[in-house]
Tab-separated table of C-alpha atoms in Angstrom:
chain	number	residue	atom	x	y	z
B	7	MET	CA	-32.339	36.252	-151.561
B	8	ILE	CA	-33.758	38.541	-148.839
B	9	VAL	CA	-37.508	38.814	-148.260
B	10	LEU	CA	-38.748	41.416	-145.780
B	11	ARG	CA	-42.370	41.095	-144.671
B	12	HIS	CA	-44.803	42.641	-142.207
B	13	ILE	CA	-43.373	46.148	-142.696
B	14	SER	CA	-45.577	48.752	-141.045
B	15	GLN	CA	-44.515	51.464	-143.494
B	16	LEU	CA	-42.005	51.411	-146.344
B	17	ALA	CA	-40.561	54.513	-148.004
B	18	ARG	CA	-39.659	53.936	-151.649
B	19	CYS	CA	-38.325	57.494	-152.246
B	20	PRO	CA	-38.498	57.257	-156.052
B	21	ALA	CA	-36.153	59.597	-157.901
B	22	ASP	CA	-38.932	60.863	-160.185
B	23	PHE	CA	-41.320	61.888	-157.375
B	24	GLU	CA	-41.591	65.392	-155.927
B	25	GLN	CA	-39.570	66.009	-152.756
B	26	GLN	CA	-42.645	66.005	-150.528
B	27	ASN	CA	-43.641	62.497	-151.657
B	28	ALA	CA	-41.522	59.699	-150.194
B	29	GLY	CA	-43.616	57.014	-151.895
B	30	LEU	CA	-44.893	55.534	-148.640
B	31	ILE	CA	-46.515	52.088	-148.659
B	32	GLU	CA	-48.397	50.787	-145.627
B	33	ASN	CA	-48.215	47.081	-144.684
B	34	ALA	CA	-45.442	46.407	-147.171
B	35	ALA	CA	-42.933	43.782	-148.273
B	36	LEU	CA	-39.638	43.906	-150.137
B	37	VAL	CA	-37.548	41.341	-152.016
B	38	ALA	CA	-33.856	41.639	-152.902
B	39	GLU	CA	-31.747	39.242	-154.948
B	40	GLY	CA	-27.999	39.598	-155.063
B	41	SER	CA	-27.217	43.274	-154.637
B	42	LYS	CA	-30.471	44.558	-156.180
B	43	ILE	CA	-34.068	45.106	-155.173
B	44	ILE	CA	-36.377	43.059	-157.392
B	45	TRP	CA	-39.834	43.635	-155.891
B	46	VAL	CA	-41.555	46.043	-153.500
B	47	GLY	CA	-45.231	46.529	-152.702
B	48	LYS	CA	-48.083	45.648	-150.369
B	49	ASP	CA	-47.435	42.537	-148.272
B	50	LYS	CA	-50.763	41.085	-149.444
B	51	ASP	CA	-49.589	41.446	-153.068
B	52	LEU	CA	-46.314	39.544	-152.598
B	53	PRO	CA	-46.063	37.208	-155.622
B	54	ASP	CA	-46.638	33.525	-154.933
B	55	SER	CA	-43.147	32.706	-156.217
B	56	PHE	CA	-41.658	34.347	-153.096
B	57	HIS	CA	-43.989	32.808	-150.511
B	58	HIS	CA	-41.968	29.609	-150.112
B	59	LEU	CA	-38.775	31.521	-149.309
B	60	GLU	CA	-37.623	32.157	-145.775
B	61	SER	CA	-38.503	35.707	-144.838
B	62	VAL	CA	-37.619	38.240	-142.164
B	63	ASP	CA	-40.553	39.404	-140.065
B	64	CYS	CA	-40.089	43.171	-139.671
B	65	GLN	CA	-42.612	43.184	-136.835
B	66	LYS	CA	-44.447	46.286	-138.045
B	67	LYS	CA	-41.322	48.448	-138.217
B	68	LEU	CA	-40.430	51.220	-140.667
B	69	VAL	CA	-38.215	50.403	-143.676
B	70	ILE	CA	-36.335	53.152	-145.534
B	71	PRO	CA	-33.538	53.369	-148.104
B	72	GLY	CA	-30.061	53.318	-146.631
B	73	LEU	CA	-29.292	56.911	-145.647
B	74	ILE	CA	-26.839	58.957	-147.705
B	75	ASP	CA	-24.685	61.574	-145.974
B	76	CYS	CA	-23.728	63.729	-148.959
B	77	HIS	CA	-21.471	66.241	-147.128
B	78	THR	CA	-18.805	65.225	-144.611
B	79	HIS	CA	-15.177	66.046	-143.789
B	80	LEU	CA	-14.497	62.512	-142.596
B	81	CYS	CA	-10.685	62.457	-142.354
B	82	PHE	CA	-9.105	64.908	-139.910
B	83	GLY	CA	-6.563	65.124	-137.128
B	84	GLY	CA	-7.472	66.285	-133.632
B	85	TRP	CA	-10.678	67.831	-132.325
B	86	ARG	CA	-11.631	71.419	-131.414
B	87	GLY	CA	-13.553	71.185	-128.160
B	88	ASP	CA	-11.948	74.389	-126.830
B	89	GLU	CA	-13.584	76.340	-129.645
B	90	PHE	CA	-16.983	75.074	-128.510
B	91	GLU	CA	-16.522	76.917	-125.215
B	92	MET	CA	-15.188	80.004	-127.021
B	93	ARG	CA	-18.309	80.186	-129.186
B	94	LEU	CA	-20.509	79.831	-126.116
B	95	GLN	CA	-18.662	82.811	-124.667
B	96	GLY	CA	-19.554	84.886	-127.706
B	97	ARG	CA	-16.594	84.469	-130.068
B	98	SER	CA	-17.670	84.200	-133.706
B	99	TYR	CA	-16.508	81.634	-136.267
B	100	GLN	CA	-14.527	84.388	-137.991
B	101	GLU	CA	-12.913	85.616	-134.748
B	102	ILE	CA	-11.790	82.114	-133.817
B	103	ALA	CA	-10.329	81.605	-137.296
B	104	ALA	CA	-8.494	84.947	-137.168
B	105	ALA	CA	-6.906	83.893	-133.863
B	106	GLY	CA	-5.432	80.765	-135.484
B	107	GLY	CA	-8.254	78.369	-134.658
B	108	GLY	CA	-10.855	76.902	-136.946
B	109	ILE	CA	-9.799	75.137	-140.108
B	110	ARG	CA	-6.147	76.134	-139.692
B	111	SER	CA	-5.818	74.308	-136.388
B	112	THR	CA	-7.251	71.142	-137.949
B	113	VAL	CA	-4.869	71.502	-140.888
B	114	ALA	CA	-1.939	71.535	-138.481
B	115	ALA	CA	-3.265	68.476	-136.614
B	116	THR	CA	-3.936	66.591	-139.851
B	117	ARG	CA	-0.497	67.310	-141.248
B	118	ASP	CA	1.032	66.044	-137.996
B	119	SER	CA	-1.007	62.806	-138.000
B	120	ASP	CA	0.229	59.712	-139.760
B	121	LYS	CA	-1.879	57.893	-142.277
B	122	GLU	CA	-2.714	54.931	-140.065
B	123	ASP	CA	-3.970	57.096	-137.199
B	124	LEU	CA	-6.169	59.134	-139.550
B	125	LYS	CA	-7.479	55.981	-141.176
B	126	ASN	CA	-8.380	54.335	-137.855
B	127	LYS	CA	-10.117	57.474	-136.599
B	128	ALA	CA	-12.238	57.729	-139.748
B	129	LEU	CA	-12.978	54.011	-139.619
B	130	GLN	CA	-14.485	54.358	-136.146
B	131	ALA	CA	-16.748	57.136	-137.394
B	132	LEU	CA	-17.855	54.993	-140.322
B	133	LYS	CA	-18.763	52.155	-137.968
B	134	GLY	CA	-20.945	54.558	-136.011
B	135	MET	CA	-22.568	55.853	-139.192
B	136	LEU	CA	-23.419	52.358	-140.374
B	137	GLU	CA	-25.080	51.642	-137.038
B	138	LEU	CA	-27.350	54.632	-137.711
B	139	GLY	CA	-28.428	53.266	-141.101
B	140	VAL	CA	-26.051	55.274	-143.288
B	141	THR	CA	-24.858	53.291	-146.320
B	142	THR	CA	-23.192	55.955	-148.522
B	143	VAL	CA	-20.947	58.844	-147.406
B	144	GLU	CA	-19.424	61.694	-149.377
B	145	CYS	CA	-16.056	62.574	-147.841
B	146	LYS	CA	-14.029	65.697	-148.521
B	147	SER	CA	-10.334	66.388	-148.221
B	148	GLY	CA	-9.388	69.958	-147.323
B	149	TYR	CA	-7.421	69.551	-144.100
B	150	GLY	CA	-4.072	69.027	-145.793
B	151	LEU	CA	-3.853	72.113	-147.999
B	152	ASP	CA	-0.582	71.074	-149.541
B	153	TYR	CA	0.336	68.496	-152.138
B	154	ALA	CA	1.376	65.640	-149.843
B	155	ASN	CA	-1.396	65.940	-147.277
B	156	GLU	CA	-4.289	66.445	-149.676
B	157	ILE	CA	-3.163	63.308	-151.522
B	158	LYS	CA	-2.801	61.575	-148.140
B	159	GLN	CA	-6.426	62.230	-147.234
B	160	LEU	CA	-7.756	61.035	-150.577
B	161	GLU	CA	-5.610	57.885	-150.477
B	162	ILE	CA	-7.054	57.140	-147.032
B	163	TYR	CA	-10.560	57.344	-148.488
B	164	ARG	CA	-9.596	54.897	-151.227
B	165	GLN	CA	-8.254	52.465	-148.627
B	166	LEU	CA	-11.288	52.849	-146.357
B	167	ASP	CA	-13.647	52.200	-149.244
B	168	GLN	CA	-12.112	48.738	-149.576
B	169	VAL	CA	-12.189	47.640	-145.922
B	170	GLN	CA	-15.688	48.504	-144.691
B	171	ALA	CA	-19.264	48.360	-145.962
B	172	ILE	CA	-20.225	52.003	-146.527
B	173	ASP	CA	-19.654	53.308	-150.044
B	174	LEU	CA	-17.374	56.350	-149.980
B	175	VAL	CA	-17.626	59.159	-152.532
B	176	PRO	CA	-14.416	61.246	-152.317
B	177	THR	CA	-14.345	64.989	-153.025
B	178	PHE	CA	-11.225	67.130	-153.412
B	179	LEU	CA	-11.512	70.282	-151.266
B	180	GLY	CA	-8.029	71.728	-151.593
B	181	ALA	CA	-9.811	75.086	-151.923
B	182	HIS	CA	-11.004	75.029	-148.297
B	183	ILE	CA	-8.967	78.039	-147.178
B	184	VAL	CA	-5.611	79.465	-148.272
B	185	PRO	CA	-2.956	77.836	-146.049
B	186	GLU	CA	-0.747	79.934	-143.797
B	187	GLU	CA	2.361	79.578	-145.944
B	188	TYR	CA	0.538	81.016	-148.991
B	189	GLN	CA	-1.120	84.018	-147.318
B	190	ASP	CA	1.064	86.478	-149.219
B	191	LYS	CA	0.955	84.534	-152.488
B	192	ARG	CA	-2.646	83.393	-152.890
B	193	GLN	CA	-2.422	82.992	-156.636
B	194	ASP	CA	0.497	80.589	-156.261
B	195	TYR	CA	-1.752	78.350	-154.152
B	196	VAL	CA	-4.574	78.577	-156.693
B	197	GLN	CA	-2.092	77.546	-159.392
B	198	LEU	CA	-0.904	74.601	-157.259
B	199	LEU	CA	-4.506	73.409	-157.125
B	200	CYS	CA	-5.234	73.998	-160.802
B	201	ASP	CA	-1.948	72.930	-162.379
B	202	ARG	CA	-0.765	70.070	-160.186
B	203	LEU	CA	-3.249	68.673	-157.695
B	204	ILE	CA	-6.449	68.655	-159.749
B	205	PRO	CA	-4.906	66.986	-162.836
B	206	GLU	CA	-3.157	64.298	-160.757
B	207	ILE	CA	-6.198	63.587	-158.598
B	208	ALA	CA	-8.392	63.261	-161.661
B	209	GLU	CA	-5.884	61.058	-163.496
B	210	ARG	CA	-5.507	58.728	-160.500
B	211	GLY	CA	-9.252	58.620	-159.830
B	212	LEU	CA	-8.753	59.773	-156.241
B	213	ALA	CA	-11.874	61.963	-156.254
B	214	ARG	CA	-15.167	62.116	-158.123
B	215	PHE	CA	-15.852	65.766	-157.329
B	216	CYS	CA	-14.029	69.014	-156.645
B	217	ASP	CA	-15.361	71.506	-154.088
B	218	ALA	CA	-14.406	75.079	-153.206
B	219	PHE	CA	-15.286	77.287	-150.225
B	220	VAL	CA	-16.373	80.655	-151.614
B	221	GLU	CA	-16.694	82.970	-148.620
B	222	ASN	CA	-15.031	85.925	-146.900
B	223	GLY	CA	-11.839	84.534	-145.406
B	224	ALA	CA	-11.697	81.657	-147.874
B	225	PHE	CA	-11.847	82.093	-151.669
B	226	SER	CA	-13.343	84.821	-153.826
B	227	VAL	CA	-15.899	84.145	-156.536
B	228	ALA	CA	-13.196	84.688	-159.174
B	229	GLU	CA	-10.783	82.278	-157.461
B	230	GLY	CA	-13.513	79.672	-156.961
B	231	LYS	CA	-14.476	79.926	-160.613
B	232	GLN	CA	-10.876	79.453	-161.755
B	233	ILE	CA	-10.419	76.368	-159.554
B	234	LEU	CA	-13.721	74.741	-160.476
B	235	GLN	CA	-13.272	75.365	-164.180
B	236	ALA	CA	-9.904	73.602	-163.952
B	237	ALA	CA	-11.656	70.714	-162.200
B	238	ALA	CA	-14.349	70.524	-164.871
B	239	ASN	CA	-11.669	70.512	-167.567
B	240	SER	CA	-10.107	67.509	-165.807
B	241	GLY	CA	-13.410	65.633	-165.739
B	242	LEU	CA	-14.332	66.095	-162.064
B	243	GLY	CA	-17.873	66.890	-160.983
B	244	LEU	CA	-18.366	70.224	-159.248
B	245	LYS	CA	-19.596	71.140	-155.769
B	246	LEU	CA	-19.468	74.434	-153.913
B	247	HIS	CA	-19.451	75.565	-150.276
B	248	ALA	CA	-21.614	78.649	-150.792
B	249	ASP	CA	-23.127	81.553	-148.835
B	250	GLN	CA	-22.533	79.976	-145.423
B	251	LEU	CA	-21.684	83.075	-143.396
B	252	SER	CA	-22.705	85.825	-145.809
B	253	GLU	CA	-24.336	86.271	-149.211
B	254	GLY	CA	-21.282	86.255	-151.441
B	255	GLY	CA	-22.559	85.046	-154.799
B	256	GLY	CA	-21.697	81.412	-154.210
B	257	ALA	CA	-25.132	80.070	-155.124
B	258	SER	CA	-25.132	81.956	-158.414
B	259	LEU	CA	-21.620	80.717	-159.185
B	260	ALA	CA	-22.649	77.113	-158.524
B	261	ALA	CA	-25.564	77.534	-160.924
B	262	GLU	CA	-23.412	79.235	-163.557
B	263	LEU	CA	-20.896	76.385	-163.520
B	264	GLY	CA	-23.555	73.657	-163.501
B	265	ALA	CA	-22.412	72.306	-160.140
B	266	VAL	CA	-24.163	69.135	-158.998
B	267	SER	CA	-24.665	70.720	-155.565
B	268	ALA	CA	-24.284	73.936	-153.615
B	269	GLU	CA	-23.808	73.343	-149.893
B	270	HIS	CA	-24.621	75.385	-146.761
B	271	LEU	CA	-26.516	78.310	-148.399
B	272	GLU	CA	-27.650	79.759	-145.068
B	273	TYR	CA	-27.437	83.280	-146.548
B	274	ALA	CA	-28.340	82.552	-150.161
B	275	SER	CA	-30.350	85.297	-151.855
B	276	GLU	CA	-33.658	84.831	-153.672
B	277	GLU	CA	-31.751	85.455	-156.905
B	278	GLY	CA	-29.360	82.663	-155.956
B	279	MET	CA	-32.268	80.323	-155.214
B	280	ARG	CA	-33.806	80.995	-158.619
B	281	ALA	CA	-30.463	80.378	-160.289
B	282	LEU	CA	-30.041	77.036	-158.519
B	283	ALA	CA	-33.535	75.976	-159.578
B	284	ALA	CA	-32.889	76.879	-163.210
B	285	ALA	CA	-29.579	74.982	-163.196
B	286	GLY	CA	-30.963	71.883	-161.444
B	287	THR	CA	-28.300	72.202	-158.739
B	288	VAL	CA	-29.118	70.438	-155.456
B	289	ALA	CA	-29.042	72.588	-152.314
B	290	VAL	CA	-27.431	70.696	-149.422
B	291	SER	CA	-28.685	71.778	-146.004
B	292	LEU	CA	-26.390	71.260	-143.007
B	293	PRO	CA	-28.506	71.889	-139.891
B	294	LEU	CA	-25.914	70.539	-137.440
B	295	ALA	CA	-23.530	73.333	-138.486
B	296	SER	CA	-26.259	75.915	-137.898
B	297	LEU	CA	-26.926	74.371	-134.487
B	298	TYR	CA	-23.294	74.383	-133.342
B	299	LEU	CA	-22.434	77.796	-134.806
B	300	ARG	CA	-25.751	79.306	-133.687
B	301	GLU	CA	-26.091	80.688	-137.210
B	302	ALA	CA	-29.139	80.942	-139.448
B	303	TYR	CA	-30.557	77.765	-140.945
B	304	MET	CA	-30.830	77.449	-144.698
B	305	GLN	CA	-34.206	78.672	-145.974
B	306	ALA	CA	-35.426	75.250	-147.017
B	307	ARG	CA	-39.018	76.346	-147.564
B	308	GLY	CA	-37.910	79.156	-149.855
B	309	MET	CA	-35.628	76.775	-151.740
B	310	ILE	CA	-38.334	74.157	-152.250
B	311	SER	CA	-40.872	76.831	-153.258
B	312	ALA	CA	-38.373	78.136	-155.825
B	313	GLY	CA	-38.091	74.642	-157.312
B	314	VAL	CA	-34.773	73.630	-155.762
B	315	LYS	CA	-34.264	70.101	-154.475
B	316	VAL	CA	-32.948	70.175	-150.889
B	317	ALA	CA	-30.676	67.457	-149.510
B	318	VAL	CA	-29.925	67.071	-145.791
B	319	ALA	CA	-26.454	66.079	-144.550
B	320	THR	CA	-24.318	66.364	-141.411
B	321	ASP	CA	-21.200	68.384	-142.407
B	322	PHE	CA	-19.364	66.083	-139.959
B	323	ASN	CA	-16.093	67.851	-139.058
B	324	PRO	CA	-14.129	68.576	-135.870
B	325	GLY	CA	-15.180	72.204	-135.501
B	326	SER	CA	-18.552	73.457	-136.720
B	327	ALA	CA	-20.400	70.109	-136.842
B	328	PRO	CA	-18.646	67.502	-134.665
B	329	SER	CA	-21.367	64.863	-135.087
B	330	TYR	CA	-22.069	62.255	-137.764
B	331	HIS	CA	-25.625	61.674	-136.490
B	332	LEU	CA	-27.615	62.082	-139.701
B	333	PRO	CA	-30.988	61.234	-138.096
B	334	LEU	CA	-30.418	64.111	-135.652
B	335	ALA	CA	-29.708	66.440	-138.574
B	336	MET	CA	-32.947	65.234	-140.160
B	337	THR	CA	-34.994	66.007	-137.045
B	338	LEU	CA	-33.367	69.454	-136.830
B	339	ALA	CA	-34.327	70.093	-140.468
B	340	CYS	CA	-37.933	69.324	-139.562
B	341	ILE	CA	-37.964	71.573	-136.506
B	342	ASN	CA	-35.818	74.498	-137.649
B	343	GLN	CA	-36.366	74.495	-141.410
B	344	GLN	CA	-40.040	73.550	-141.464
B	345	MET	CA	-39.381	70.580	-143.733
B	346	THR	CA	-41.883	67.733	-143.511
B	347	PRO	CA	-40.662	64.257	-142.552
B	348	GLN	CA	-41.185	63.087	-146.139
B	349	GLU	CA	-39.189	66.038	-147.504
B	350	VAL	CA	-36.402	65.336	-145.030
B	351	LEU	CA	-36.275	61.615	-145.804
B	352	THR	CA	-36.093	62.186	-149.559
B	353	GLY	CA	-33.450	64.819	-148.775
B	354	ALA	CA	-31.288	62.212	-147.046
B	355	THR	CA	-31.878	59.493	-149.646
B	356	THR	CA	-32.797	60.073	-153.292
B	357	ILE	CA	-32.002	63.823	-153.347
B	358	ALA	CA	-28.752	63.207	-151.487
B	359	ALA	CA	-28.030	60.647	-154.207
B	360	SER	CA	-28.684	63.393	-156.792
B	361	ALA	CA	-26.042	65.504	-155.033
B	362	LEU	CA	-23.644	62.642	-155.843
B	363	SER	CA	-24.920	62.083	-159.417
B	364	ALA	CA	-26.127	58.641	-158.290
B	365	GLU	CA	-29.914	59.017	-158.078
B	366	HIS	CA	-30.495	56.283	-160.657
B	367	ARG	CA	-28.577	53.713	-158.587
B	368	ILE	CA	-28.993	54.432	-154.859
B	369	GLY	CA	-31.334	56.288	-152.530
B	370	SER	CA	-34.564	54.539	-153.529
B	371	LEU	CA	-36.243	51.240	-152.704
B	372	MET	CA	-37.331	50.498	-156.248
B	373	PRO	CA	-36.672	47.458	-158.457
B	374	GLY	CA	-33.247	47.693	-160.063
B	375	TYR	CA	-31.737	49.840	-157.303
B	376	GLU	CA	-28.998	48.769	-154.936
B	377	ALA	CA	-30.438	46.876	-151.983
B	378	ASP	CA	-29.354	49.454	-149.405
B	379	VAL	CA	-31.958	49.234	-146.648
B	380	ALA	CA	-32.381	50.404	-143.061
B	381	ILE	CA	-34.985	48.936	-140.692
B	382	ILE	CA	-36.115	51.493	-138.122
B	383	ASP	CA	-37.756	50.666	-134.807
B	384	ALA	CA	-40.720	52.985	-135.363
B	385	PRO	CA	-44.216	52.415	-136.749
B	386	SER	CA	-43.981	55.276	-139.248
B	387	LEU	CA	-41.714	57.943	-140.700
B	388	ASN	CA	-43.496	60.684	-138.754
B	389	HIS	CA	-43.012	58.826	-135.489
B	390	TRP	CA	-39.311	58.180	-136.140
B	391	LEU	CA	-38.392	61.810	-136.814
B	392	TYR	CA	-40.581	63.218	-134.049
B	393	HIS	CA	-39.590	60.745	-131.317
B	394	PHE	CA	-35.840	61.286	-131.358
B	395	CYS	CA	-33.729	58.674	-129.595
B	396	ALA	CA	-30.066	57.749	-129.625
B	397	ASN	CA	-30.498	55.276	-132.469
B	398	ALA	CA	-33.728	53.754	-133.721
B	399	CYS	CA	-32.020	51.776	-136.491
B	400	CYS	CA	-32.147	48.071	-135.687
B	401	ALA	CA	-30.877	46.464	-138.924
B	402	VAL	CA	-28.962	47.452	-142.067
B	403	ILE	CA	-28.584	45.829	-145.474
B	404	LYS	CA	-25.854	47.099	-147.810
B	405	SER	CA	-25.838	45.914	-151.437
B	406	GLY	CA	-27.947	42.912	-150.467
B	407	GLN	CA	-25.749	41.868	-147.513
B	408	TRP	CA	-26.774	42.105	-143.860
B	409	GLN	CA	-24.500	44.491	-141.935
B	410	ARG	CA	-26.656	44.672	-138.809
B	411	ILE	CA	-28.840	41.639	-138.215
B	412	PRO	CA	-32.319	42.268	-136.785
B	413	ASP	CA	-32.994	40.867	-133.315
């Protein structure tokens, strides 16, 4: 049993609260037994039955749910540092892609990398994420873009899920872009996804969700709809890369199909926002991508005002968001999207869990939830997100087990 006491501020982040209410408790305590939380409240109200147990003195620190990064491209070959300089010199995302860079260059590097190298690279990133207080990570394929290499990425995620503490939620993103060898036969590639890869991936349980990138230079609305309907027919949950570089109807498509989340949405229209709200689709904001690409940030205030729940994630990938630092993404969401610290924290915990259809199990510090906990060296949530430092997380509990022990 784990008893945490003398917590300066604890964020419960209940799933049934509004986004702007993180369920903060001052001077709190928490009790976990096995893998579950069994009690949370004011330290002075800790039941007598727990007083005799050895406890951890949190020394007036902040306690939050383990963070959930609900959009990453965790497994990839190579890096793309040269493109960073090209963008600084004025080349656009689209221009770099047209010249053979971007996603295509990572596809080539991933295809050329063996499984063990890819696995070890992703494992190092996961270790860094855990140090930051991240306890659940969604991880997309999409850098193989053929049968063997898409399966390779998803098999790596299955293996990684068994050898380290963070829970991995795999997503099939074969519809990232059309690979070079299918440029003159796009429909053949769509059929490969729909007729072979999606059914096998679903049957083998290699992914929980299917995603598609609907954008100029990637897939059309009609192609995205065909792919995602095939995924739904195979029992996979639906996600959508939507309206990242232009308003192309992606948000409306996500709503029409009942997708669990629409992601990016930097150029989503007001009509698209209303559609997402009506469908209950989570909008996933990716402020690190906006930072690196020097593109617009998602209109979080407009989304929240329209009734859309907004998650915050990193988009960790080797090109447009080469960082897995979720707390940095959270601070950027505060500064550049005018989200409050409570809105941002719920966006990286319980709402991020909703983007994974897991909001009744993770993302909250409530009795019955998984005991996924991060202890932050800050007196309050506001202080943590305003006073950015390399890493303020000083201890992590995953499913009731210490992963980082407090000093």
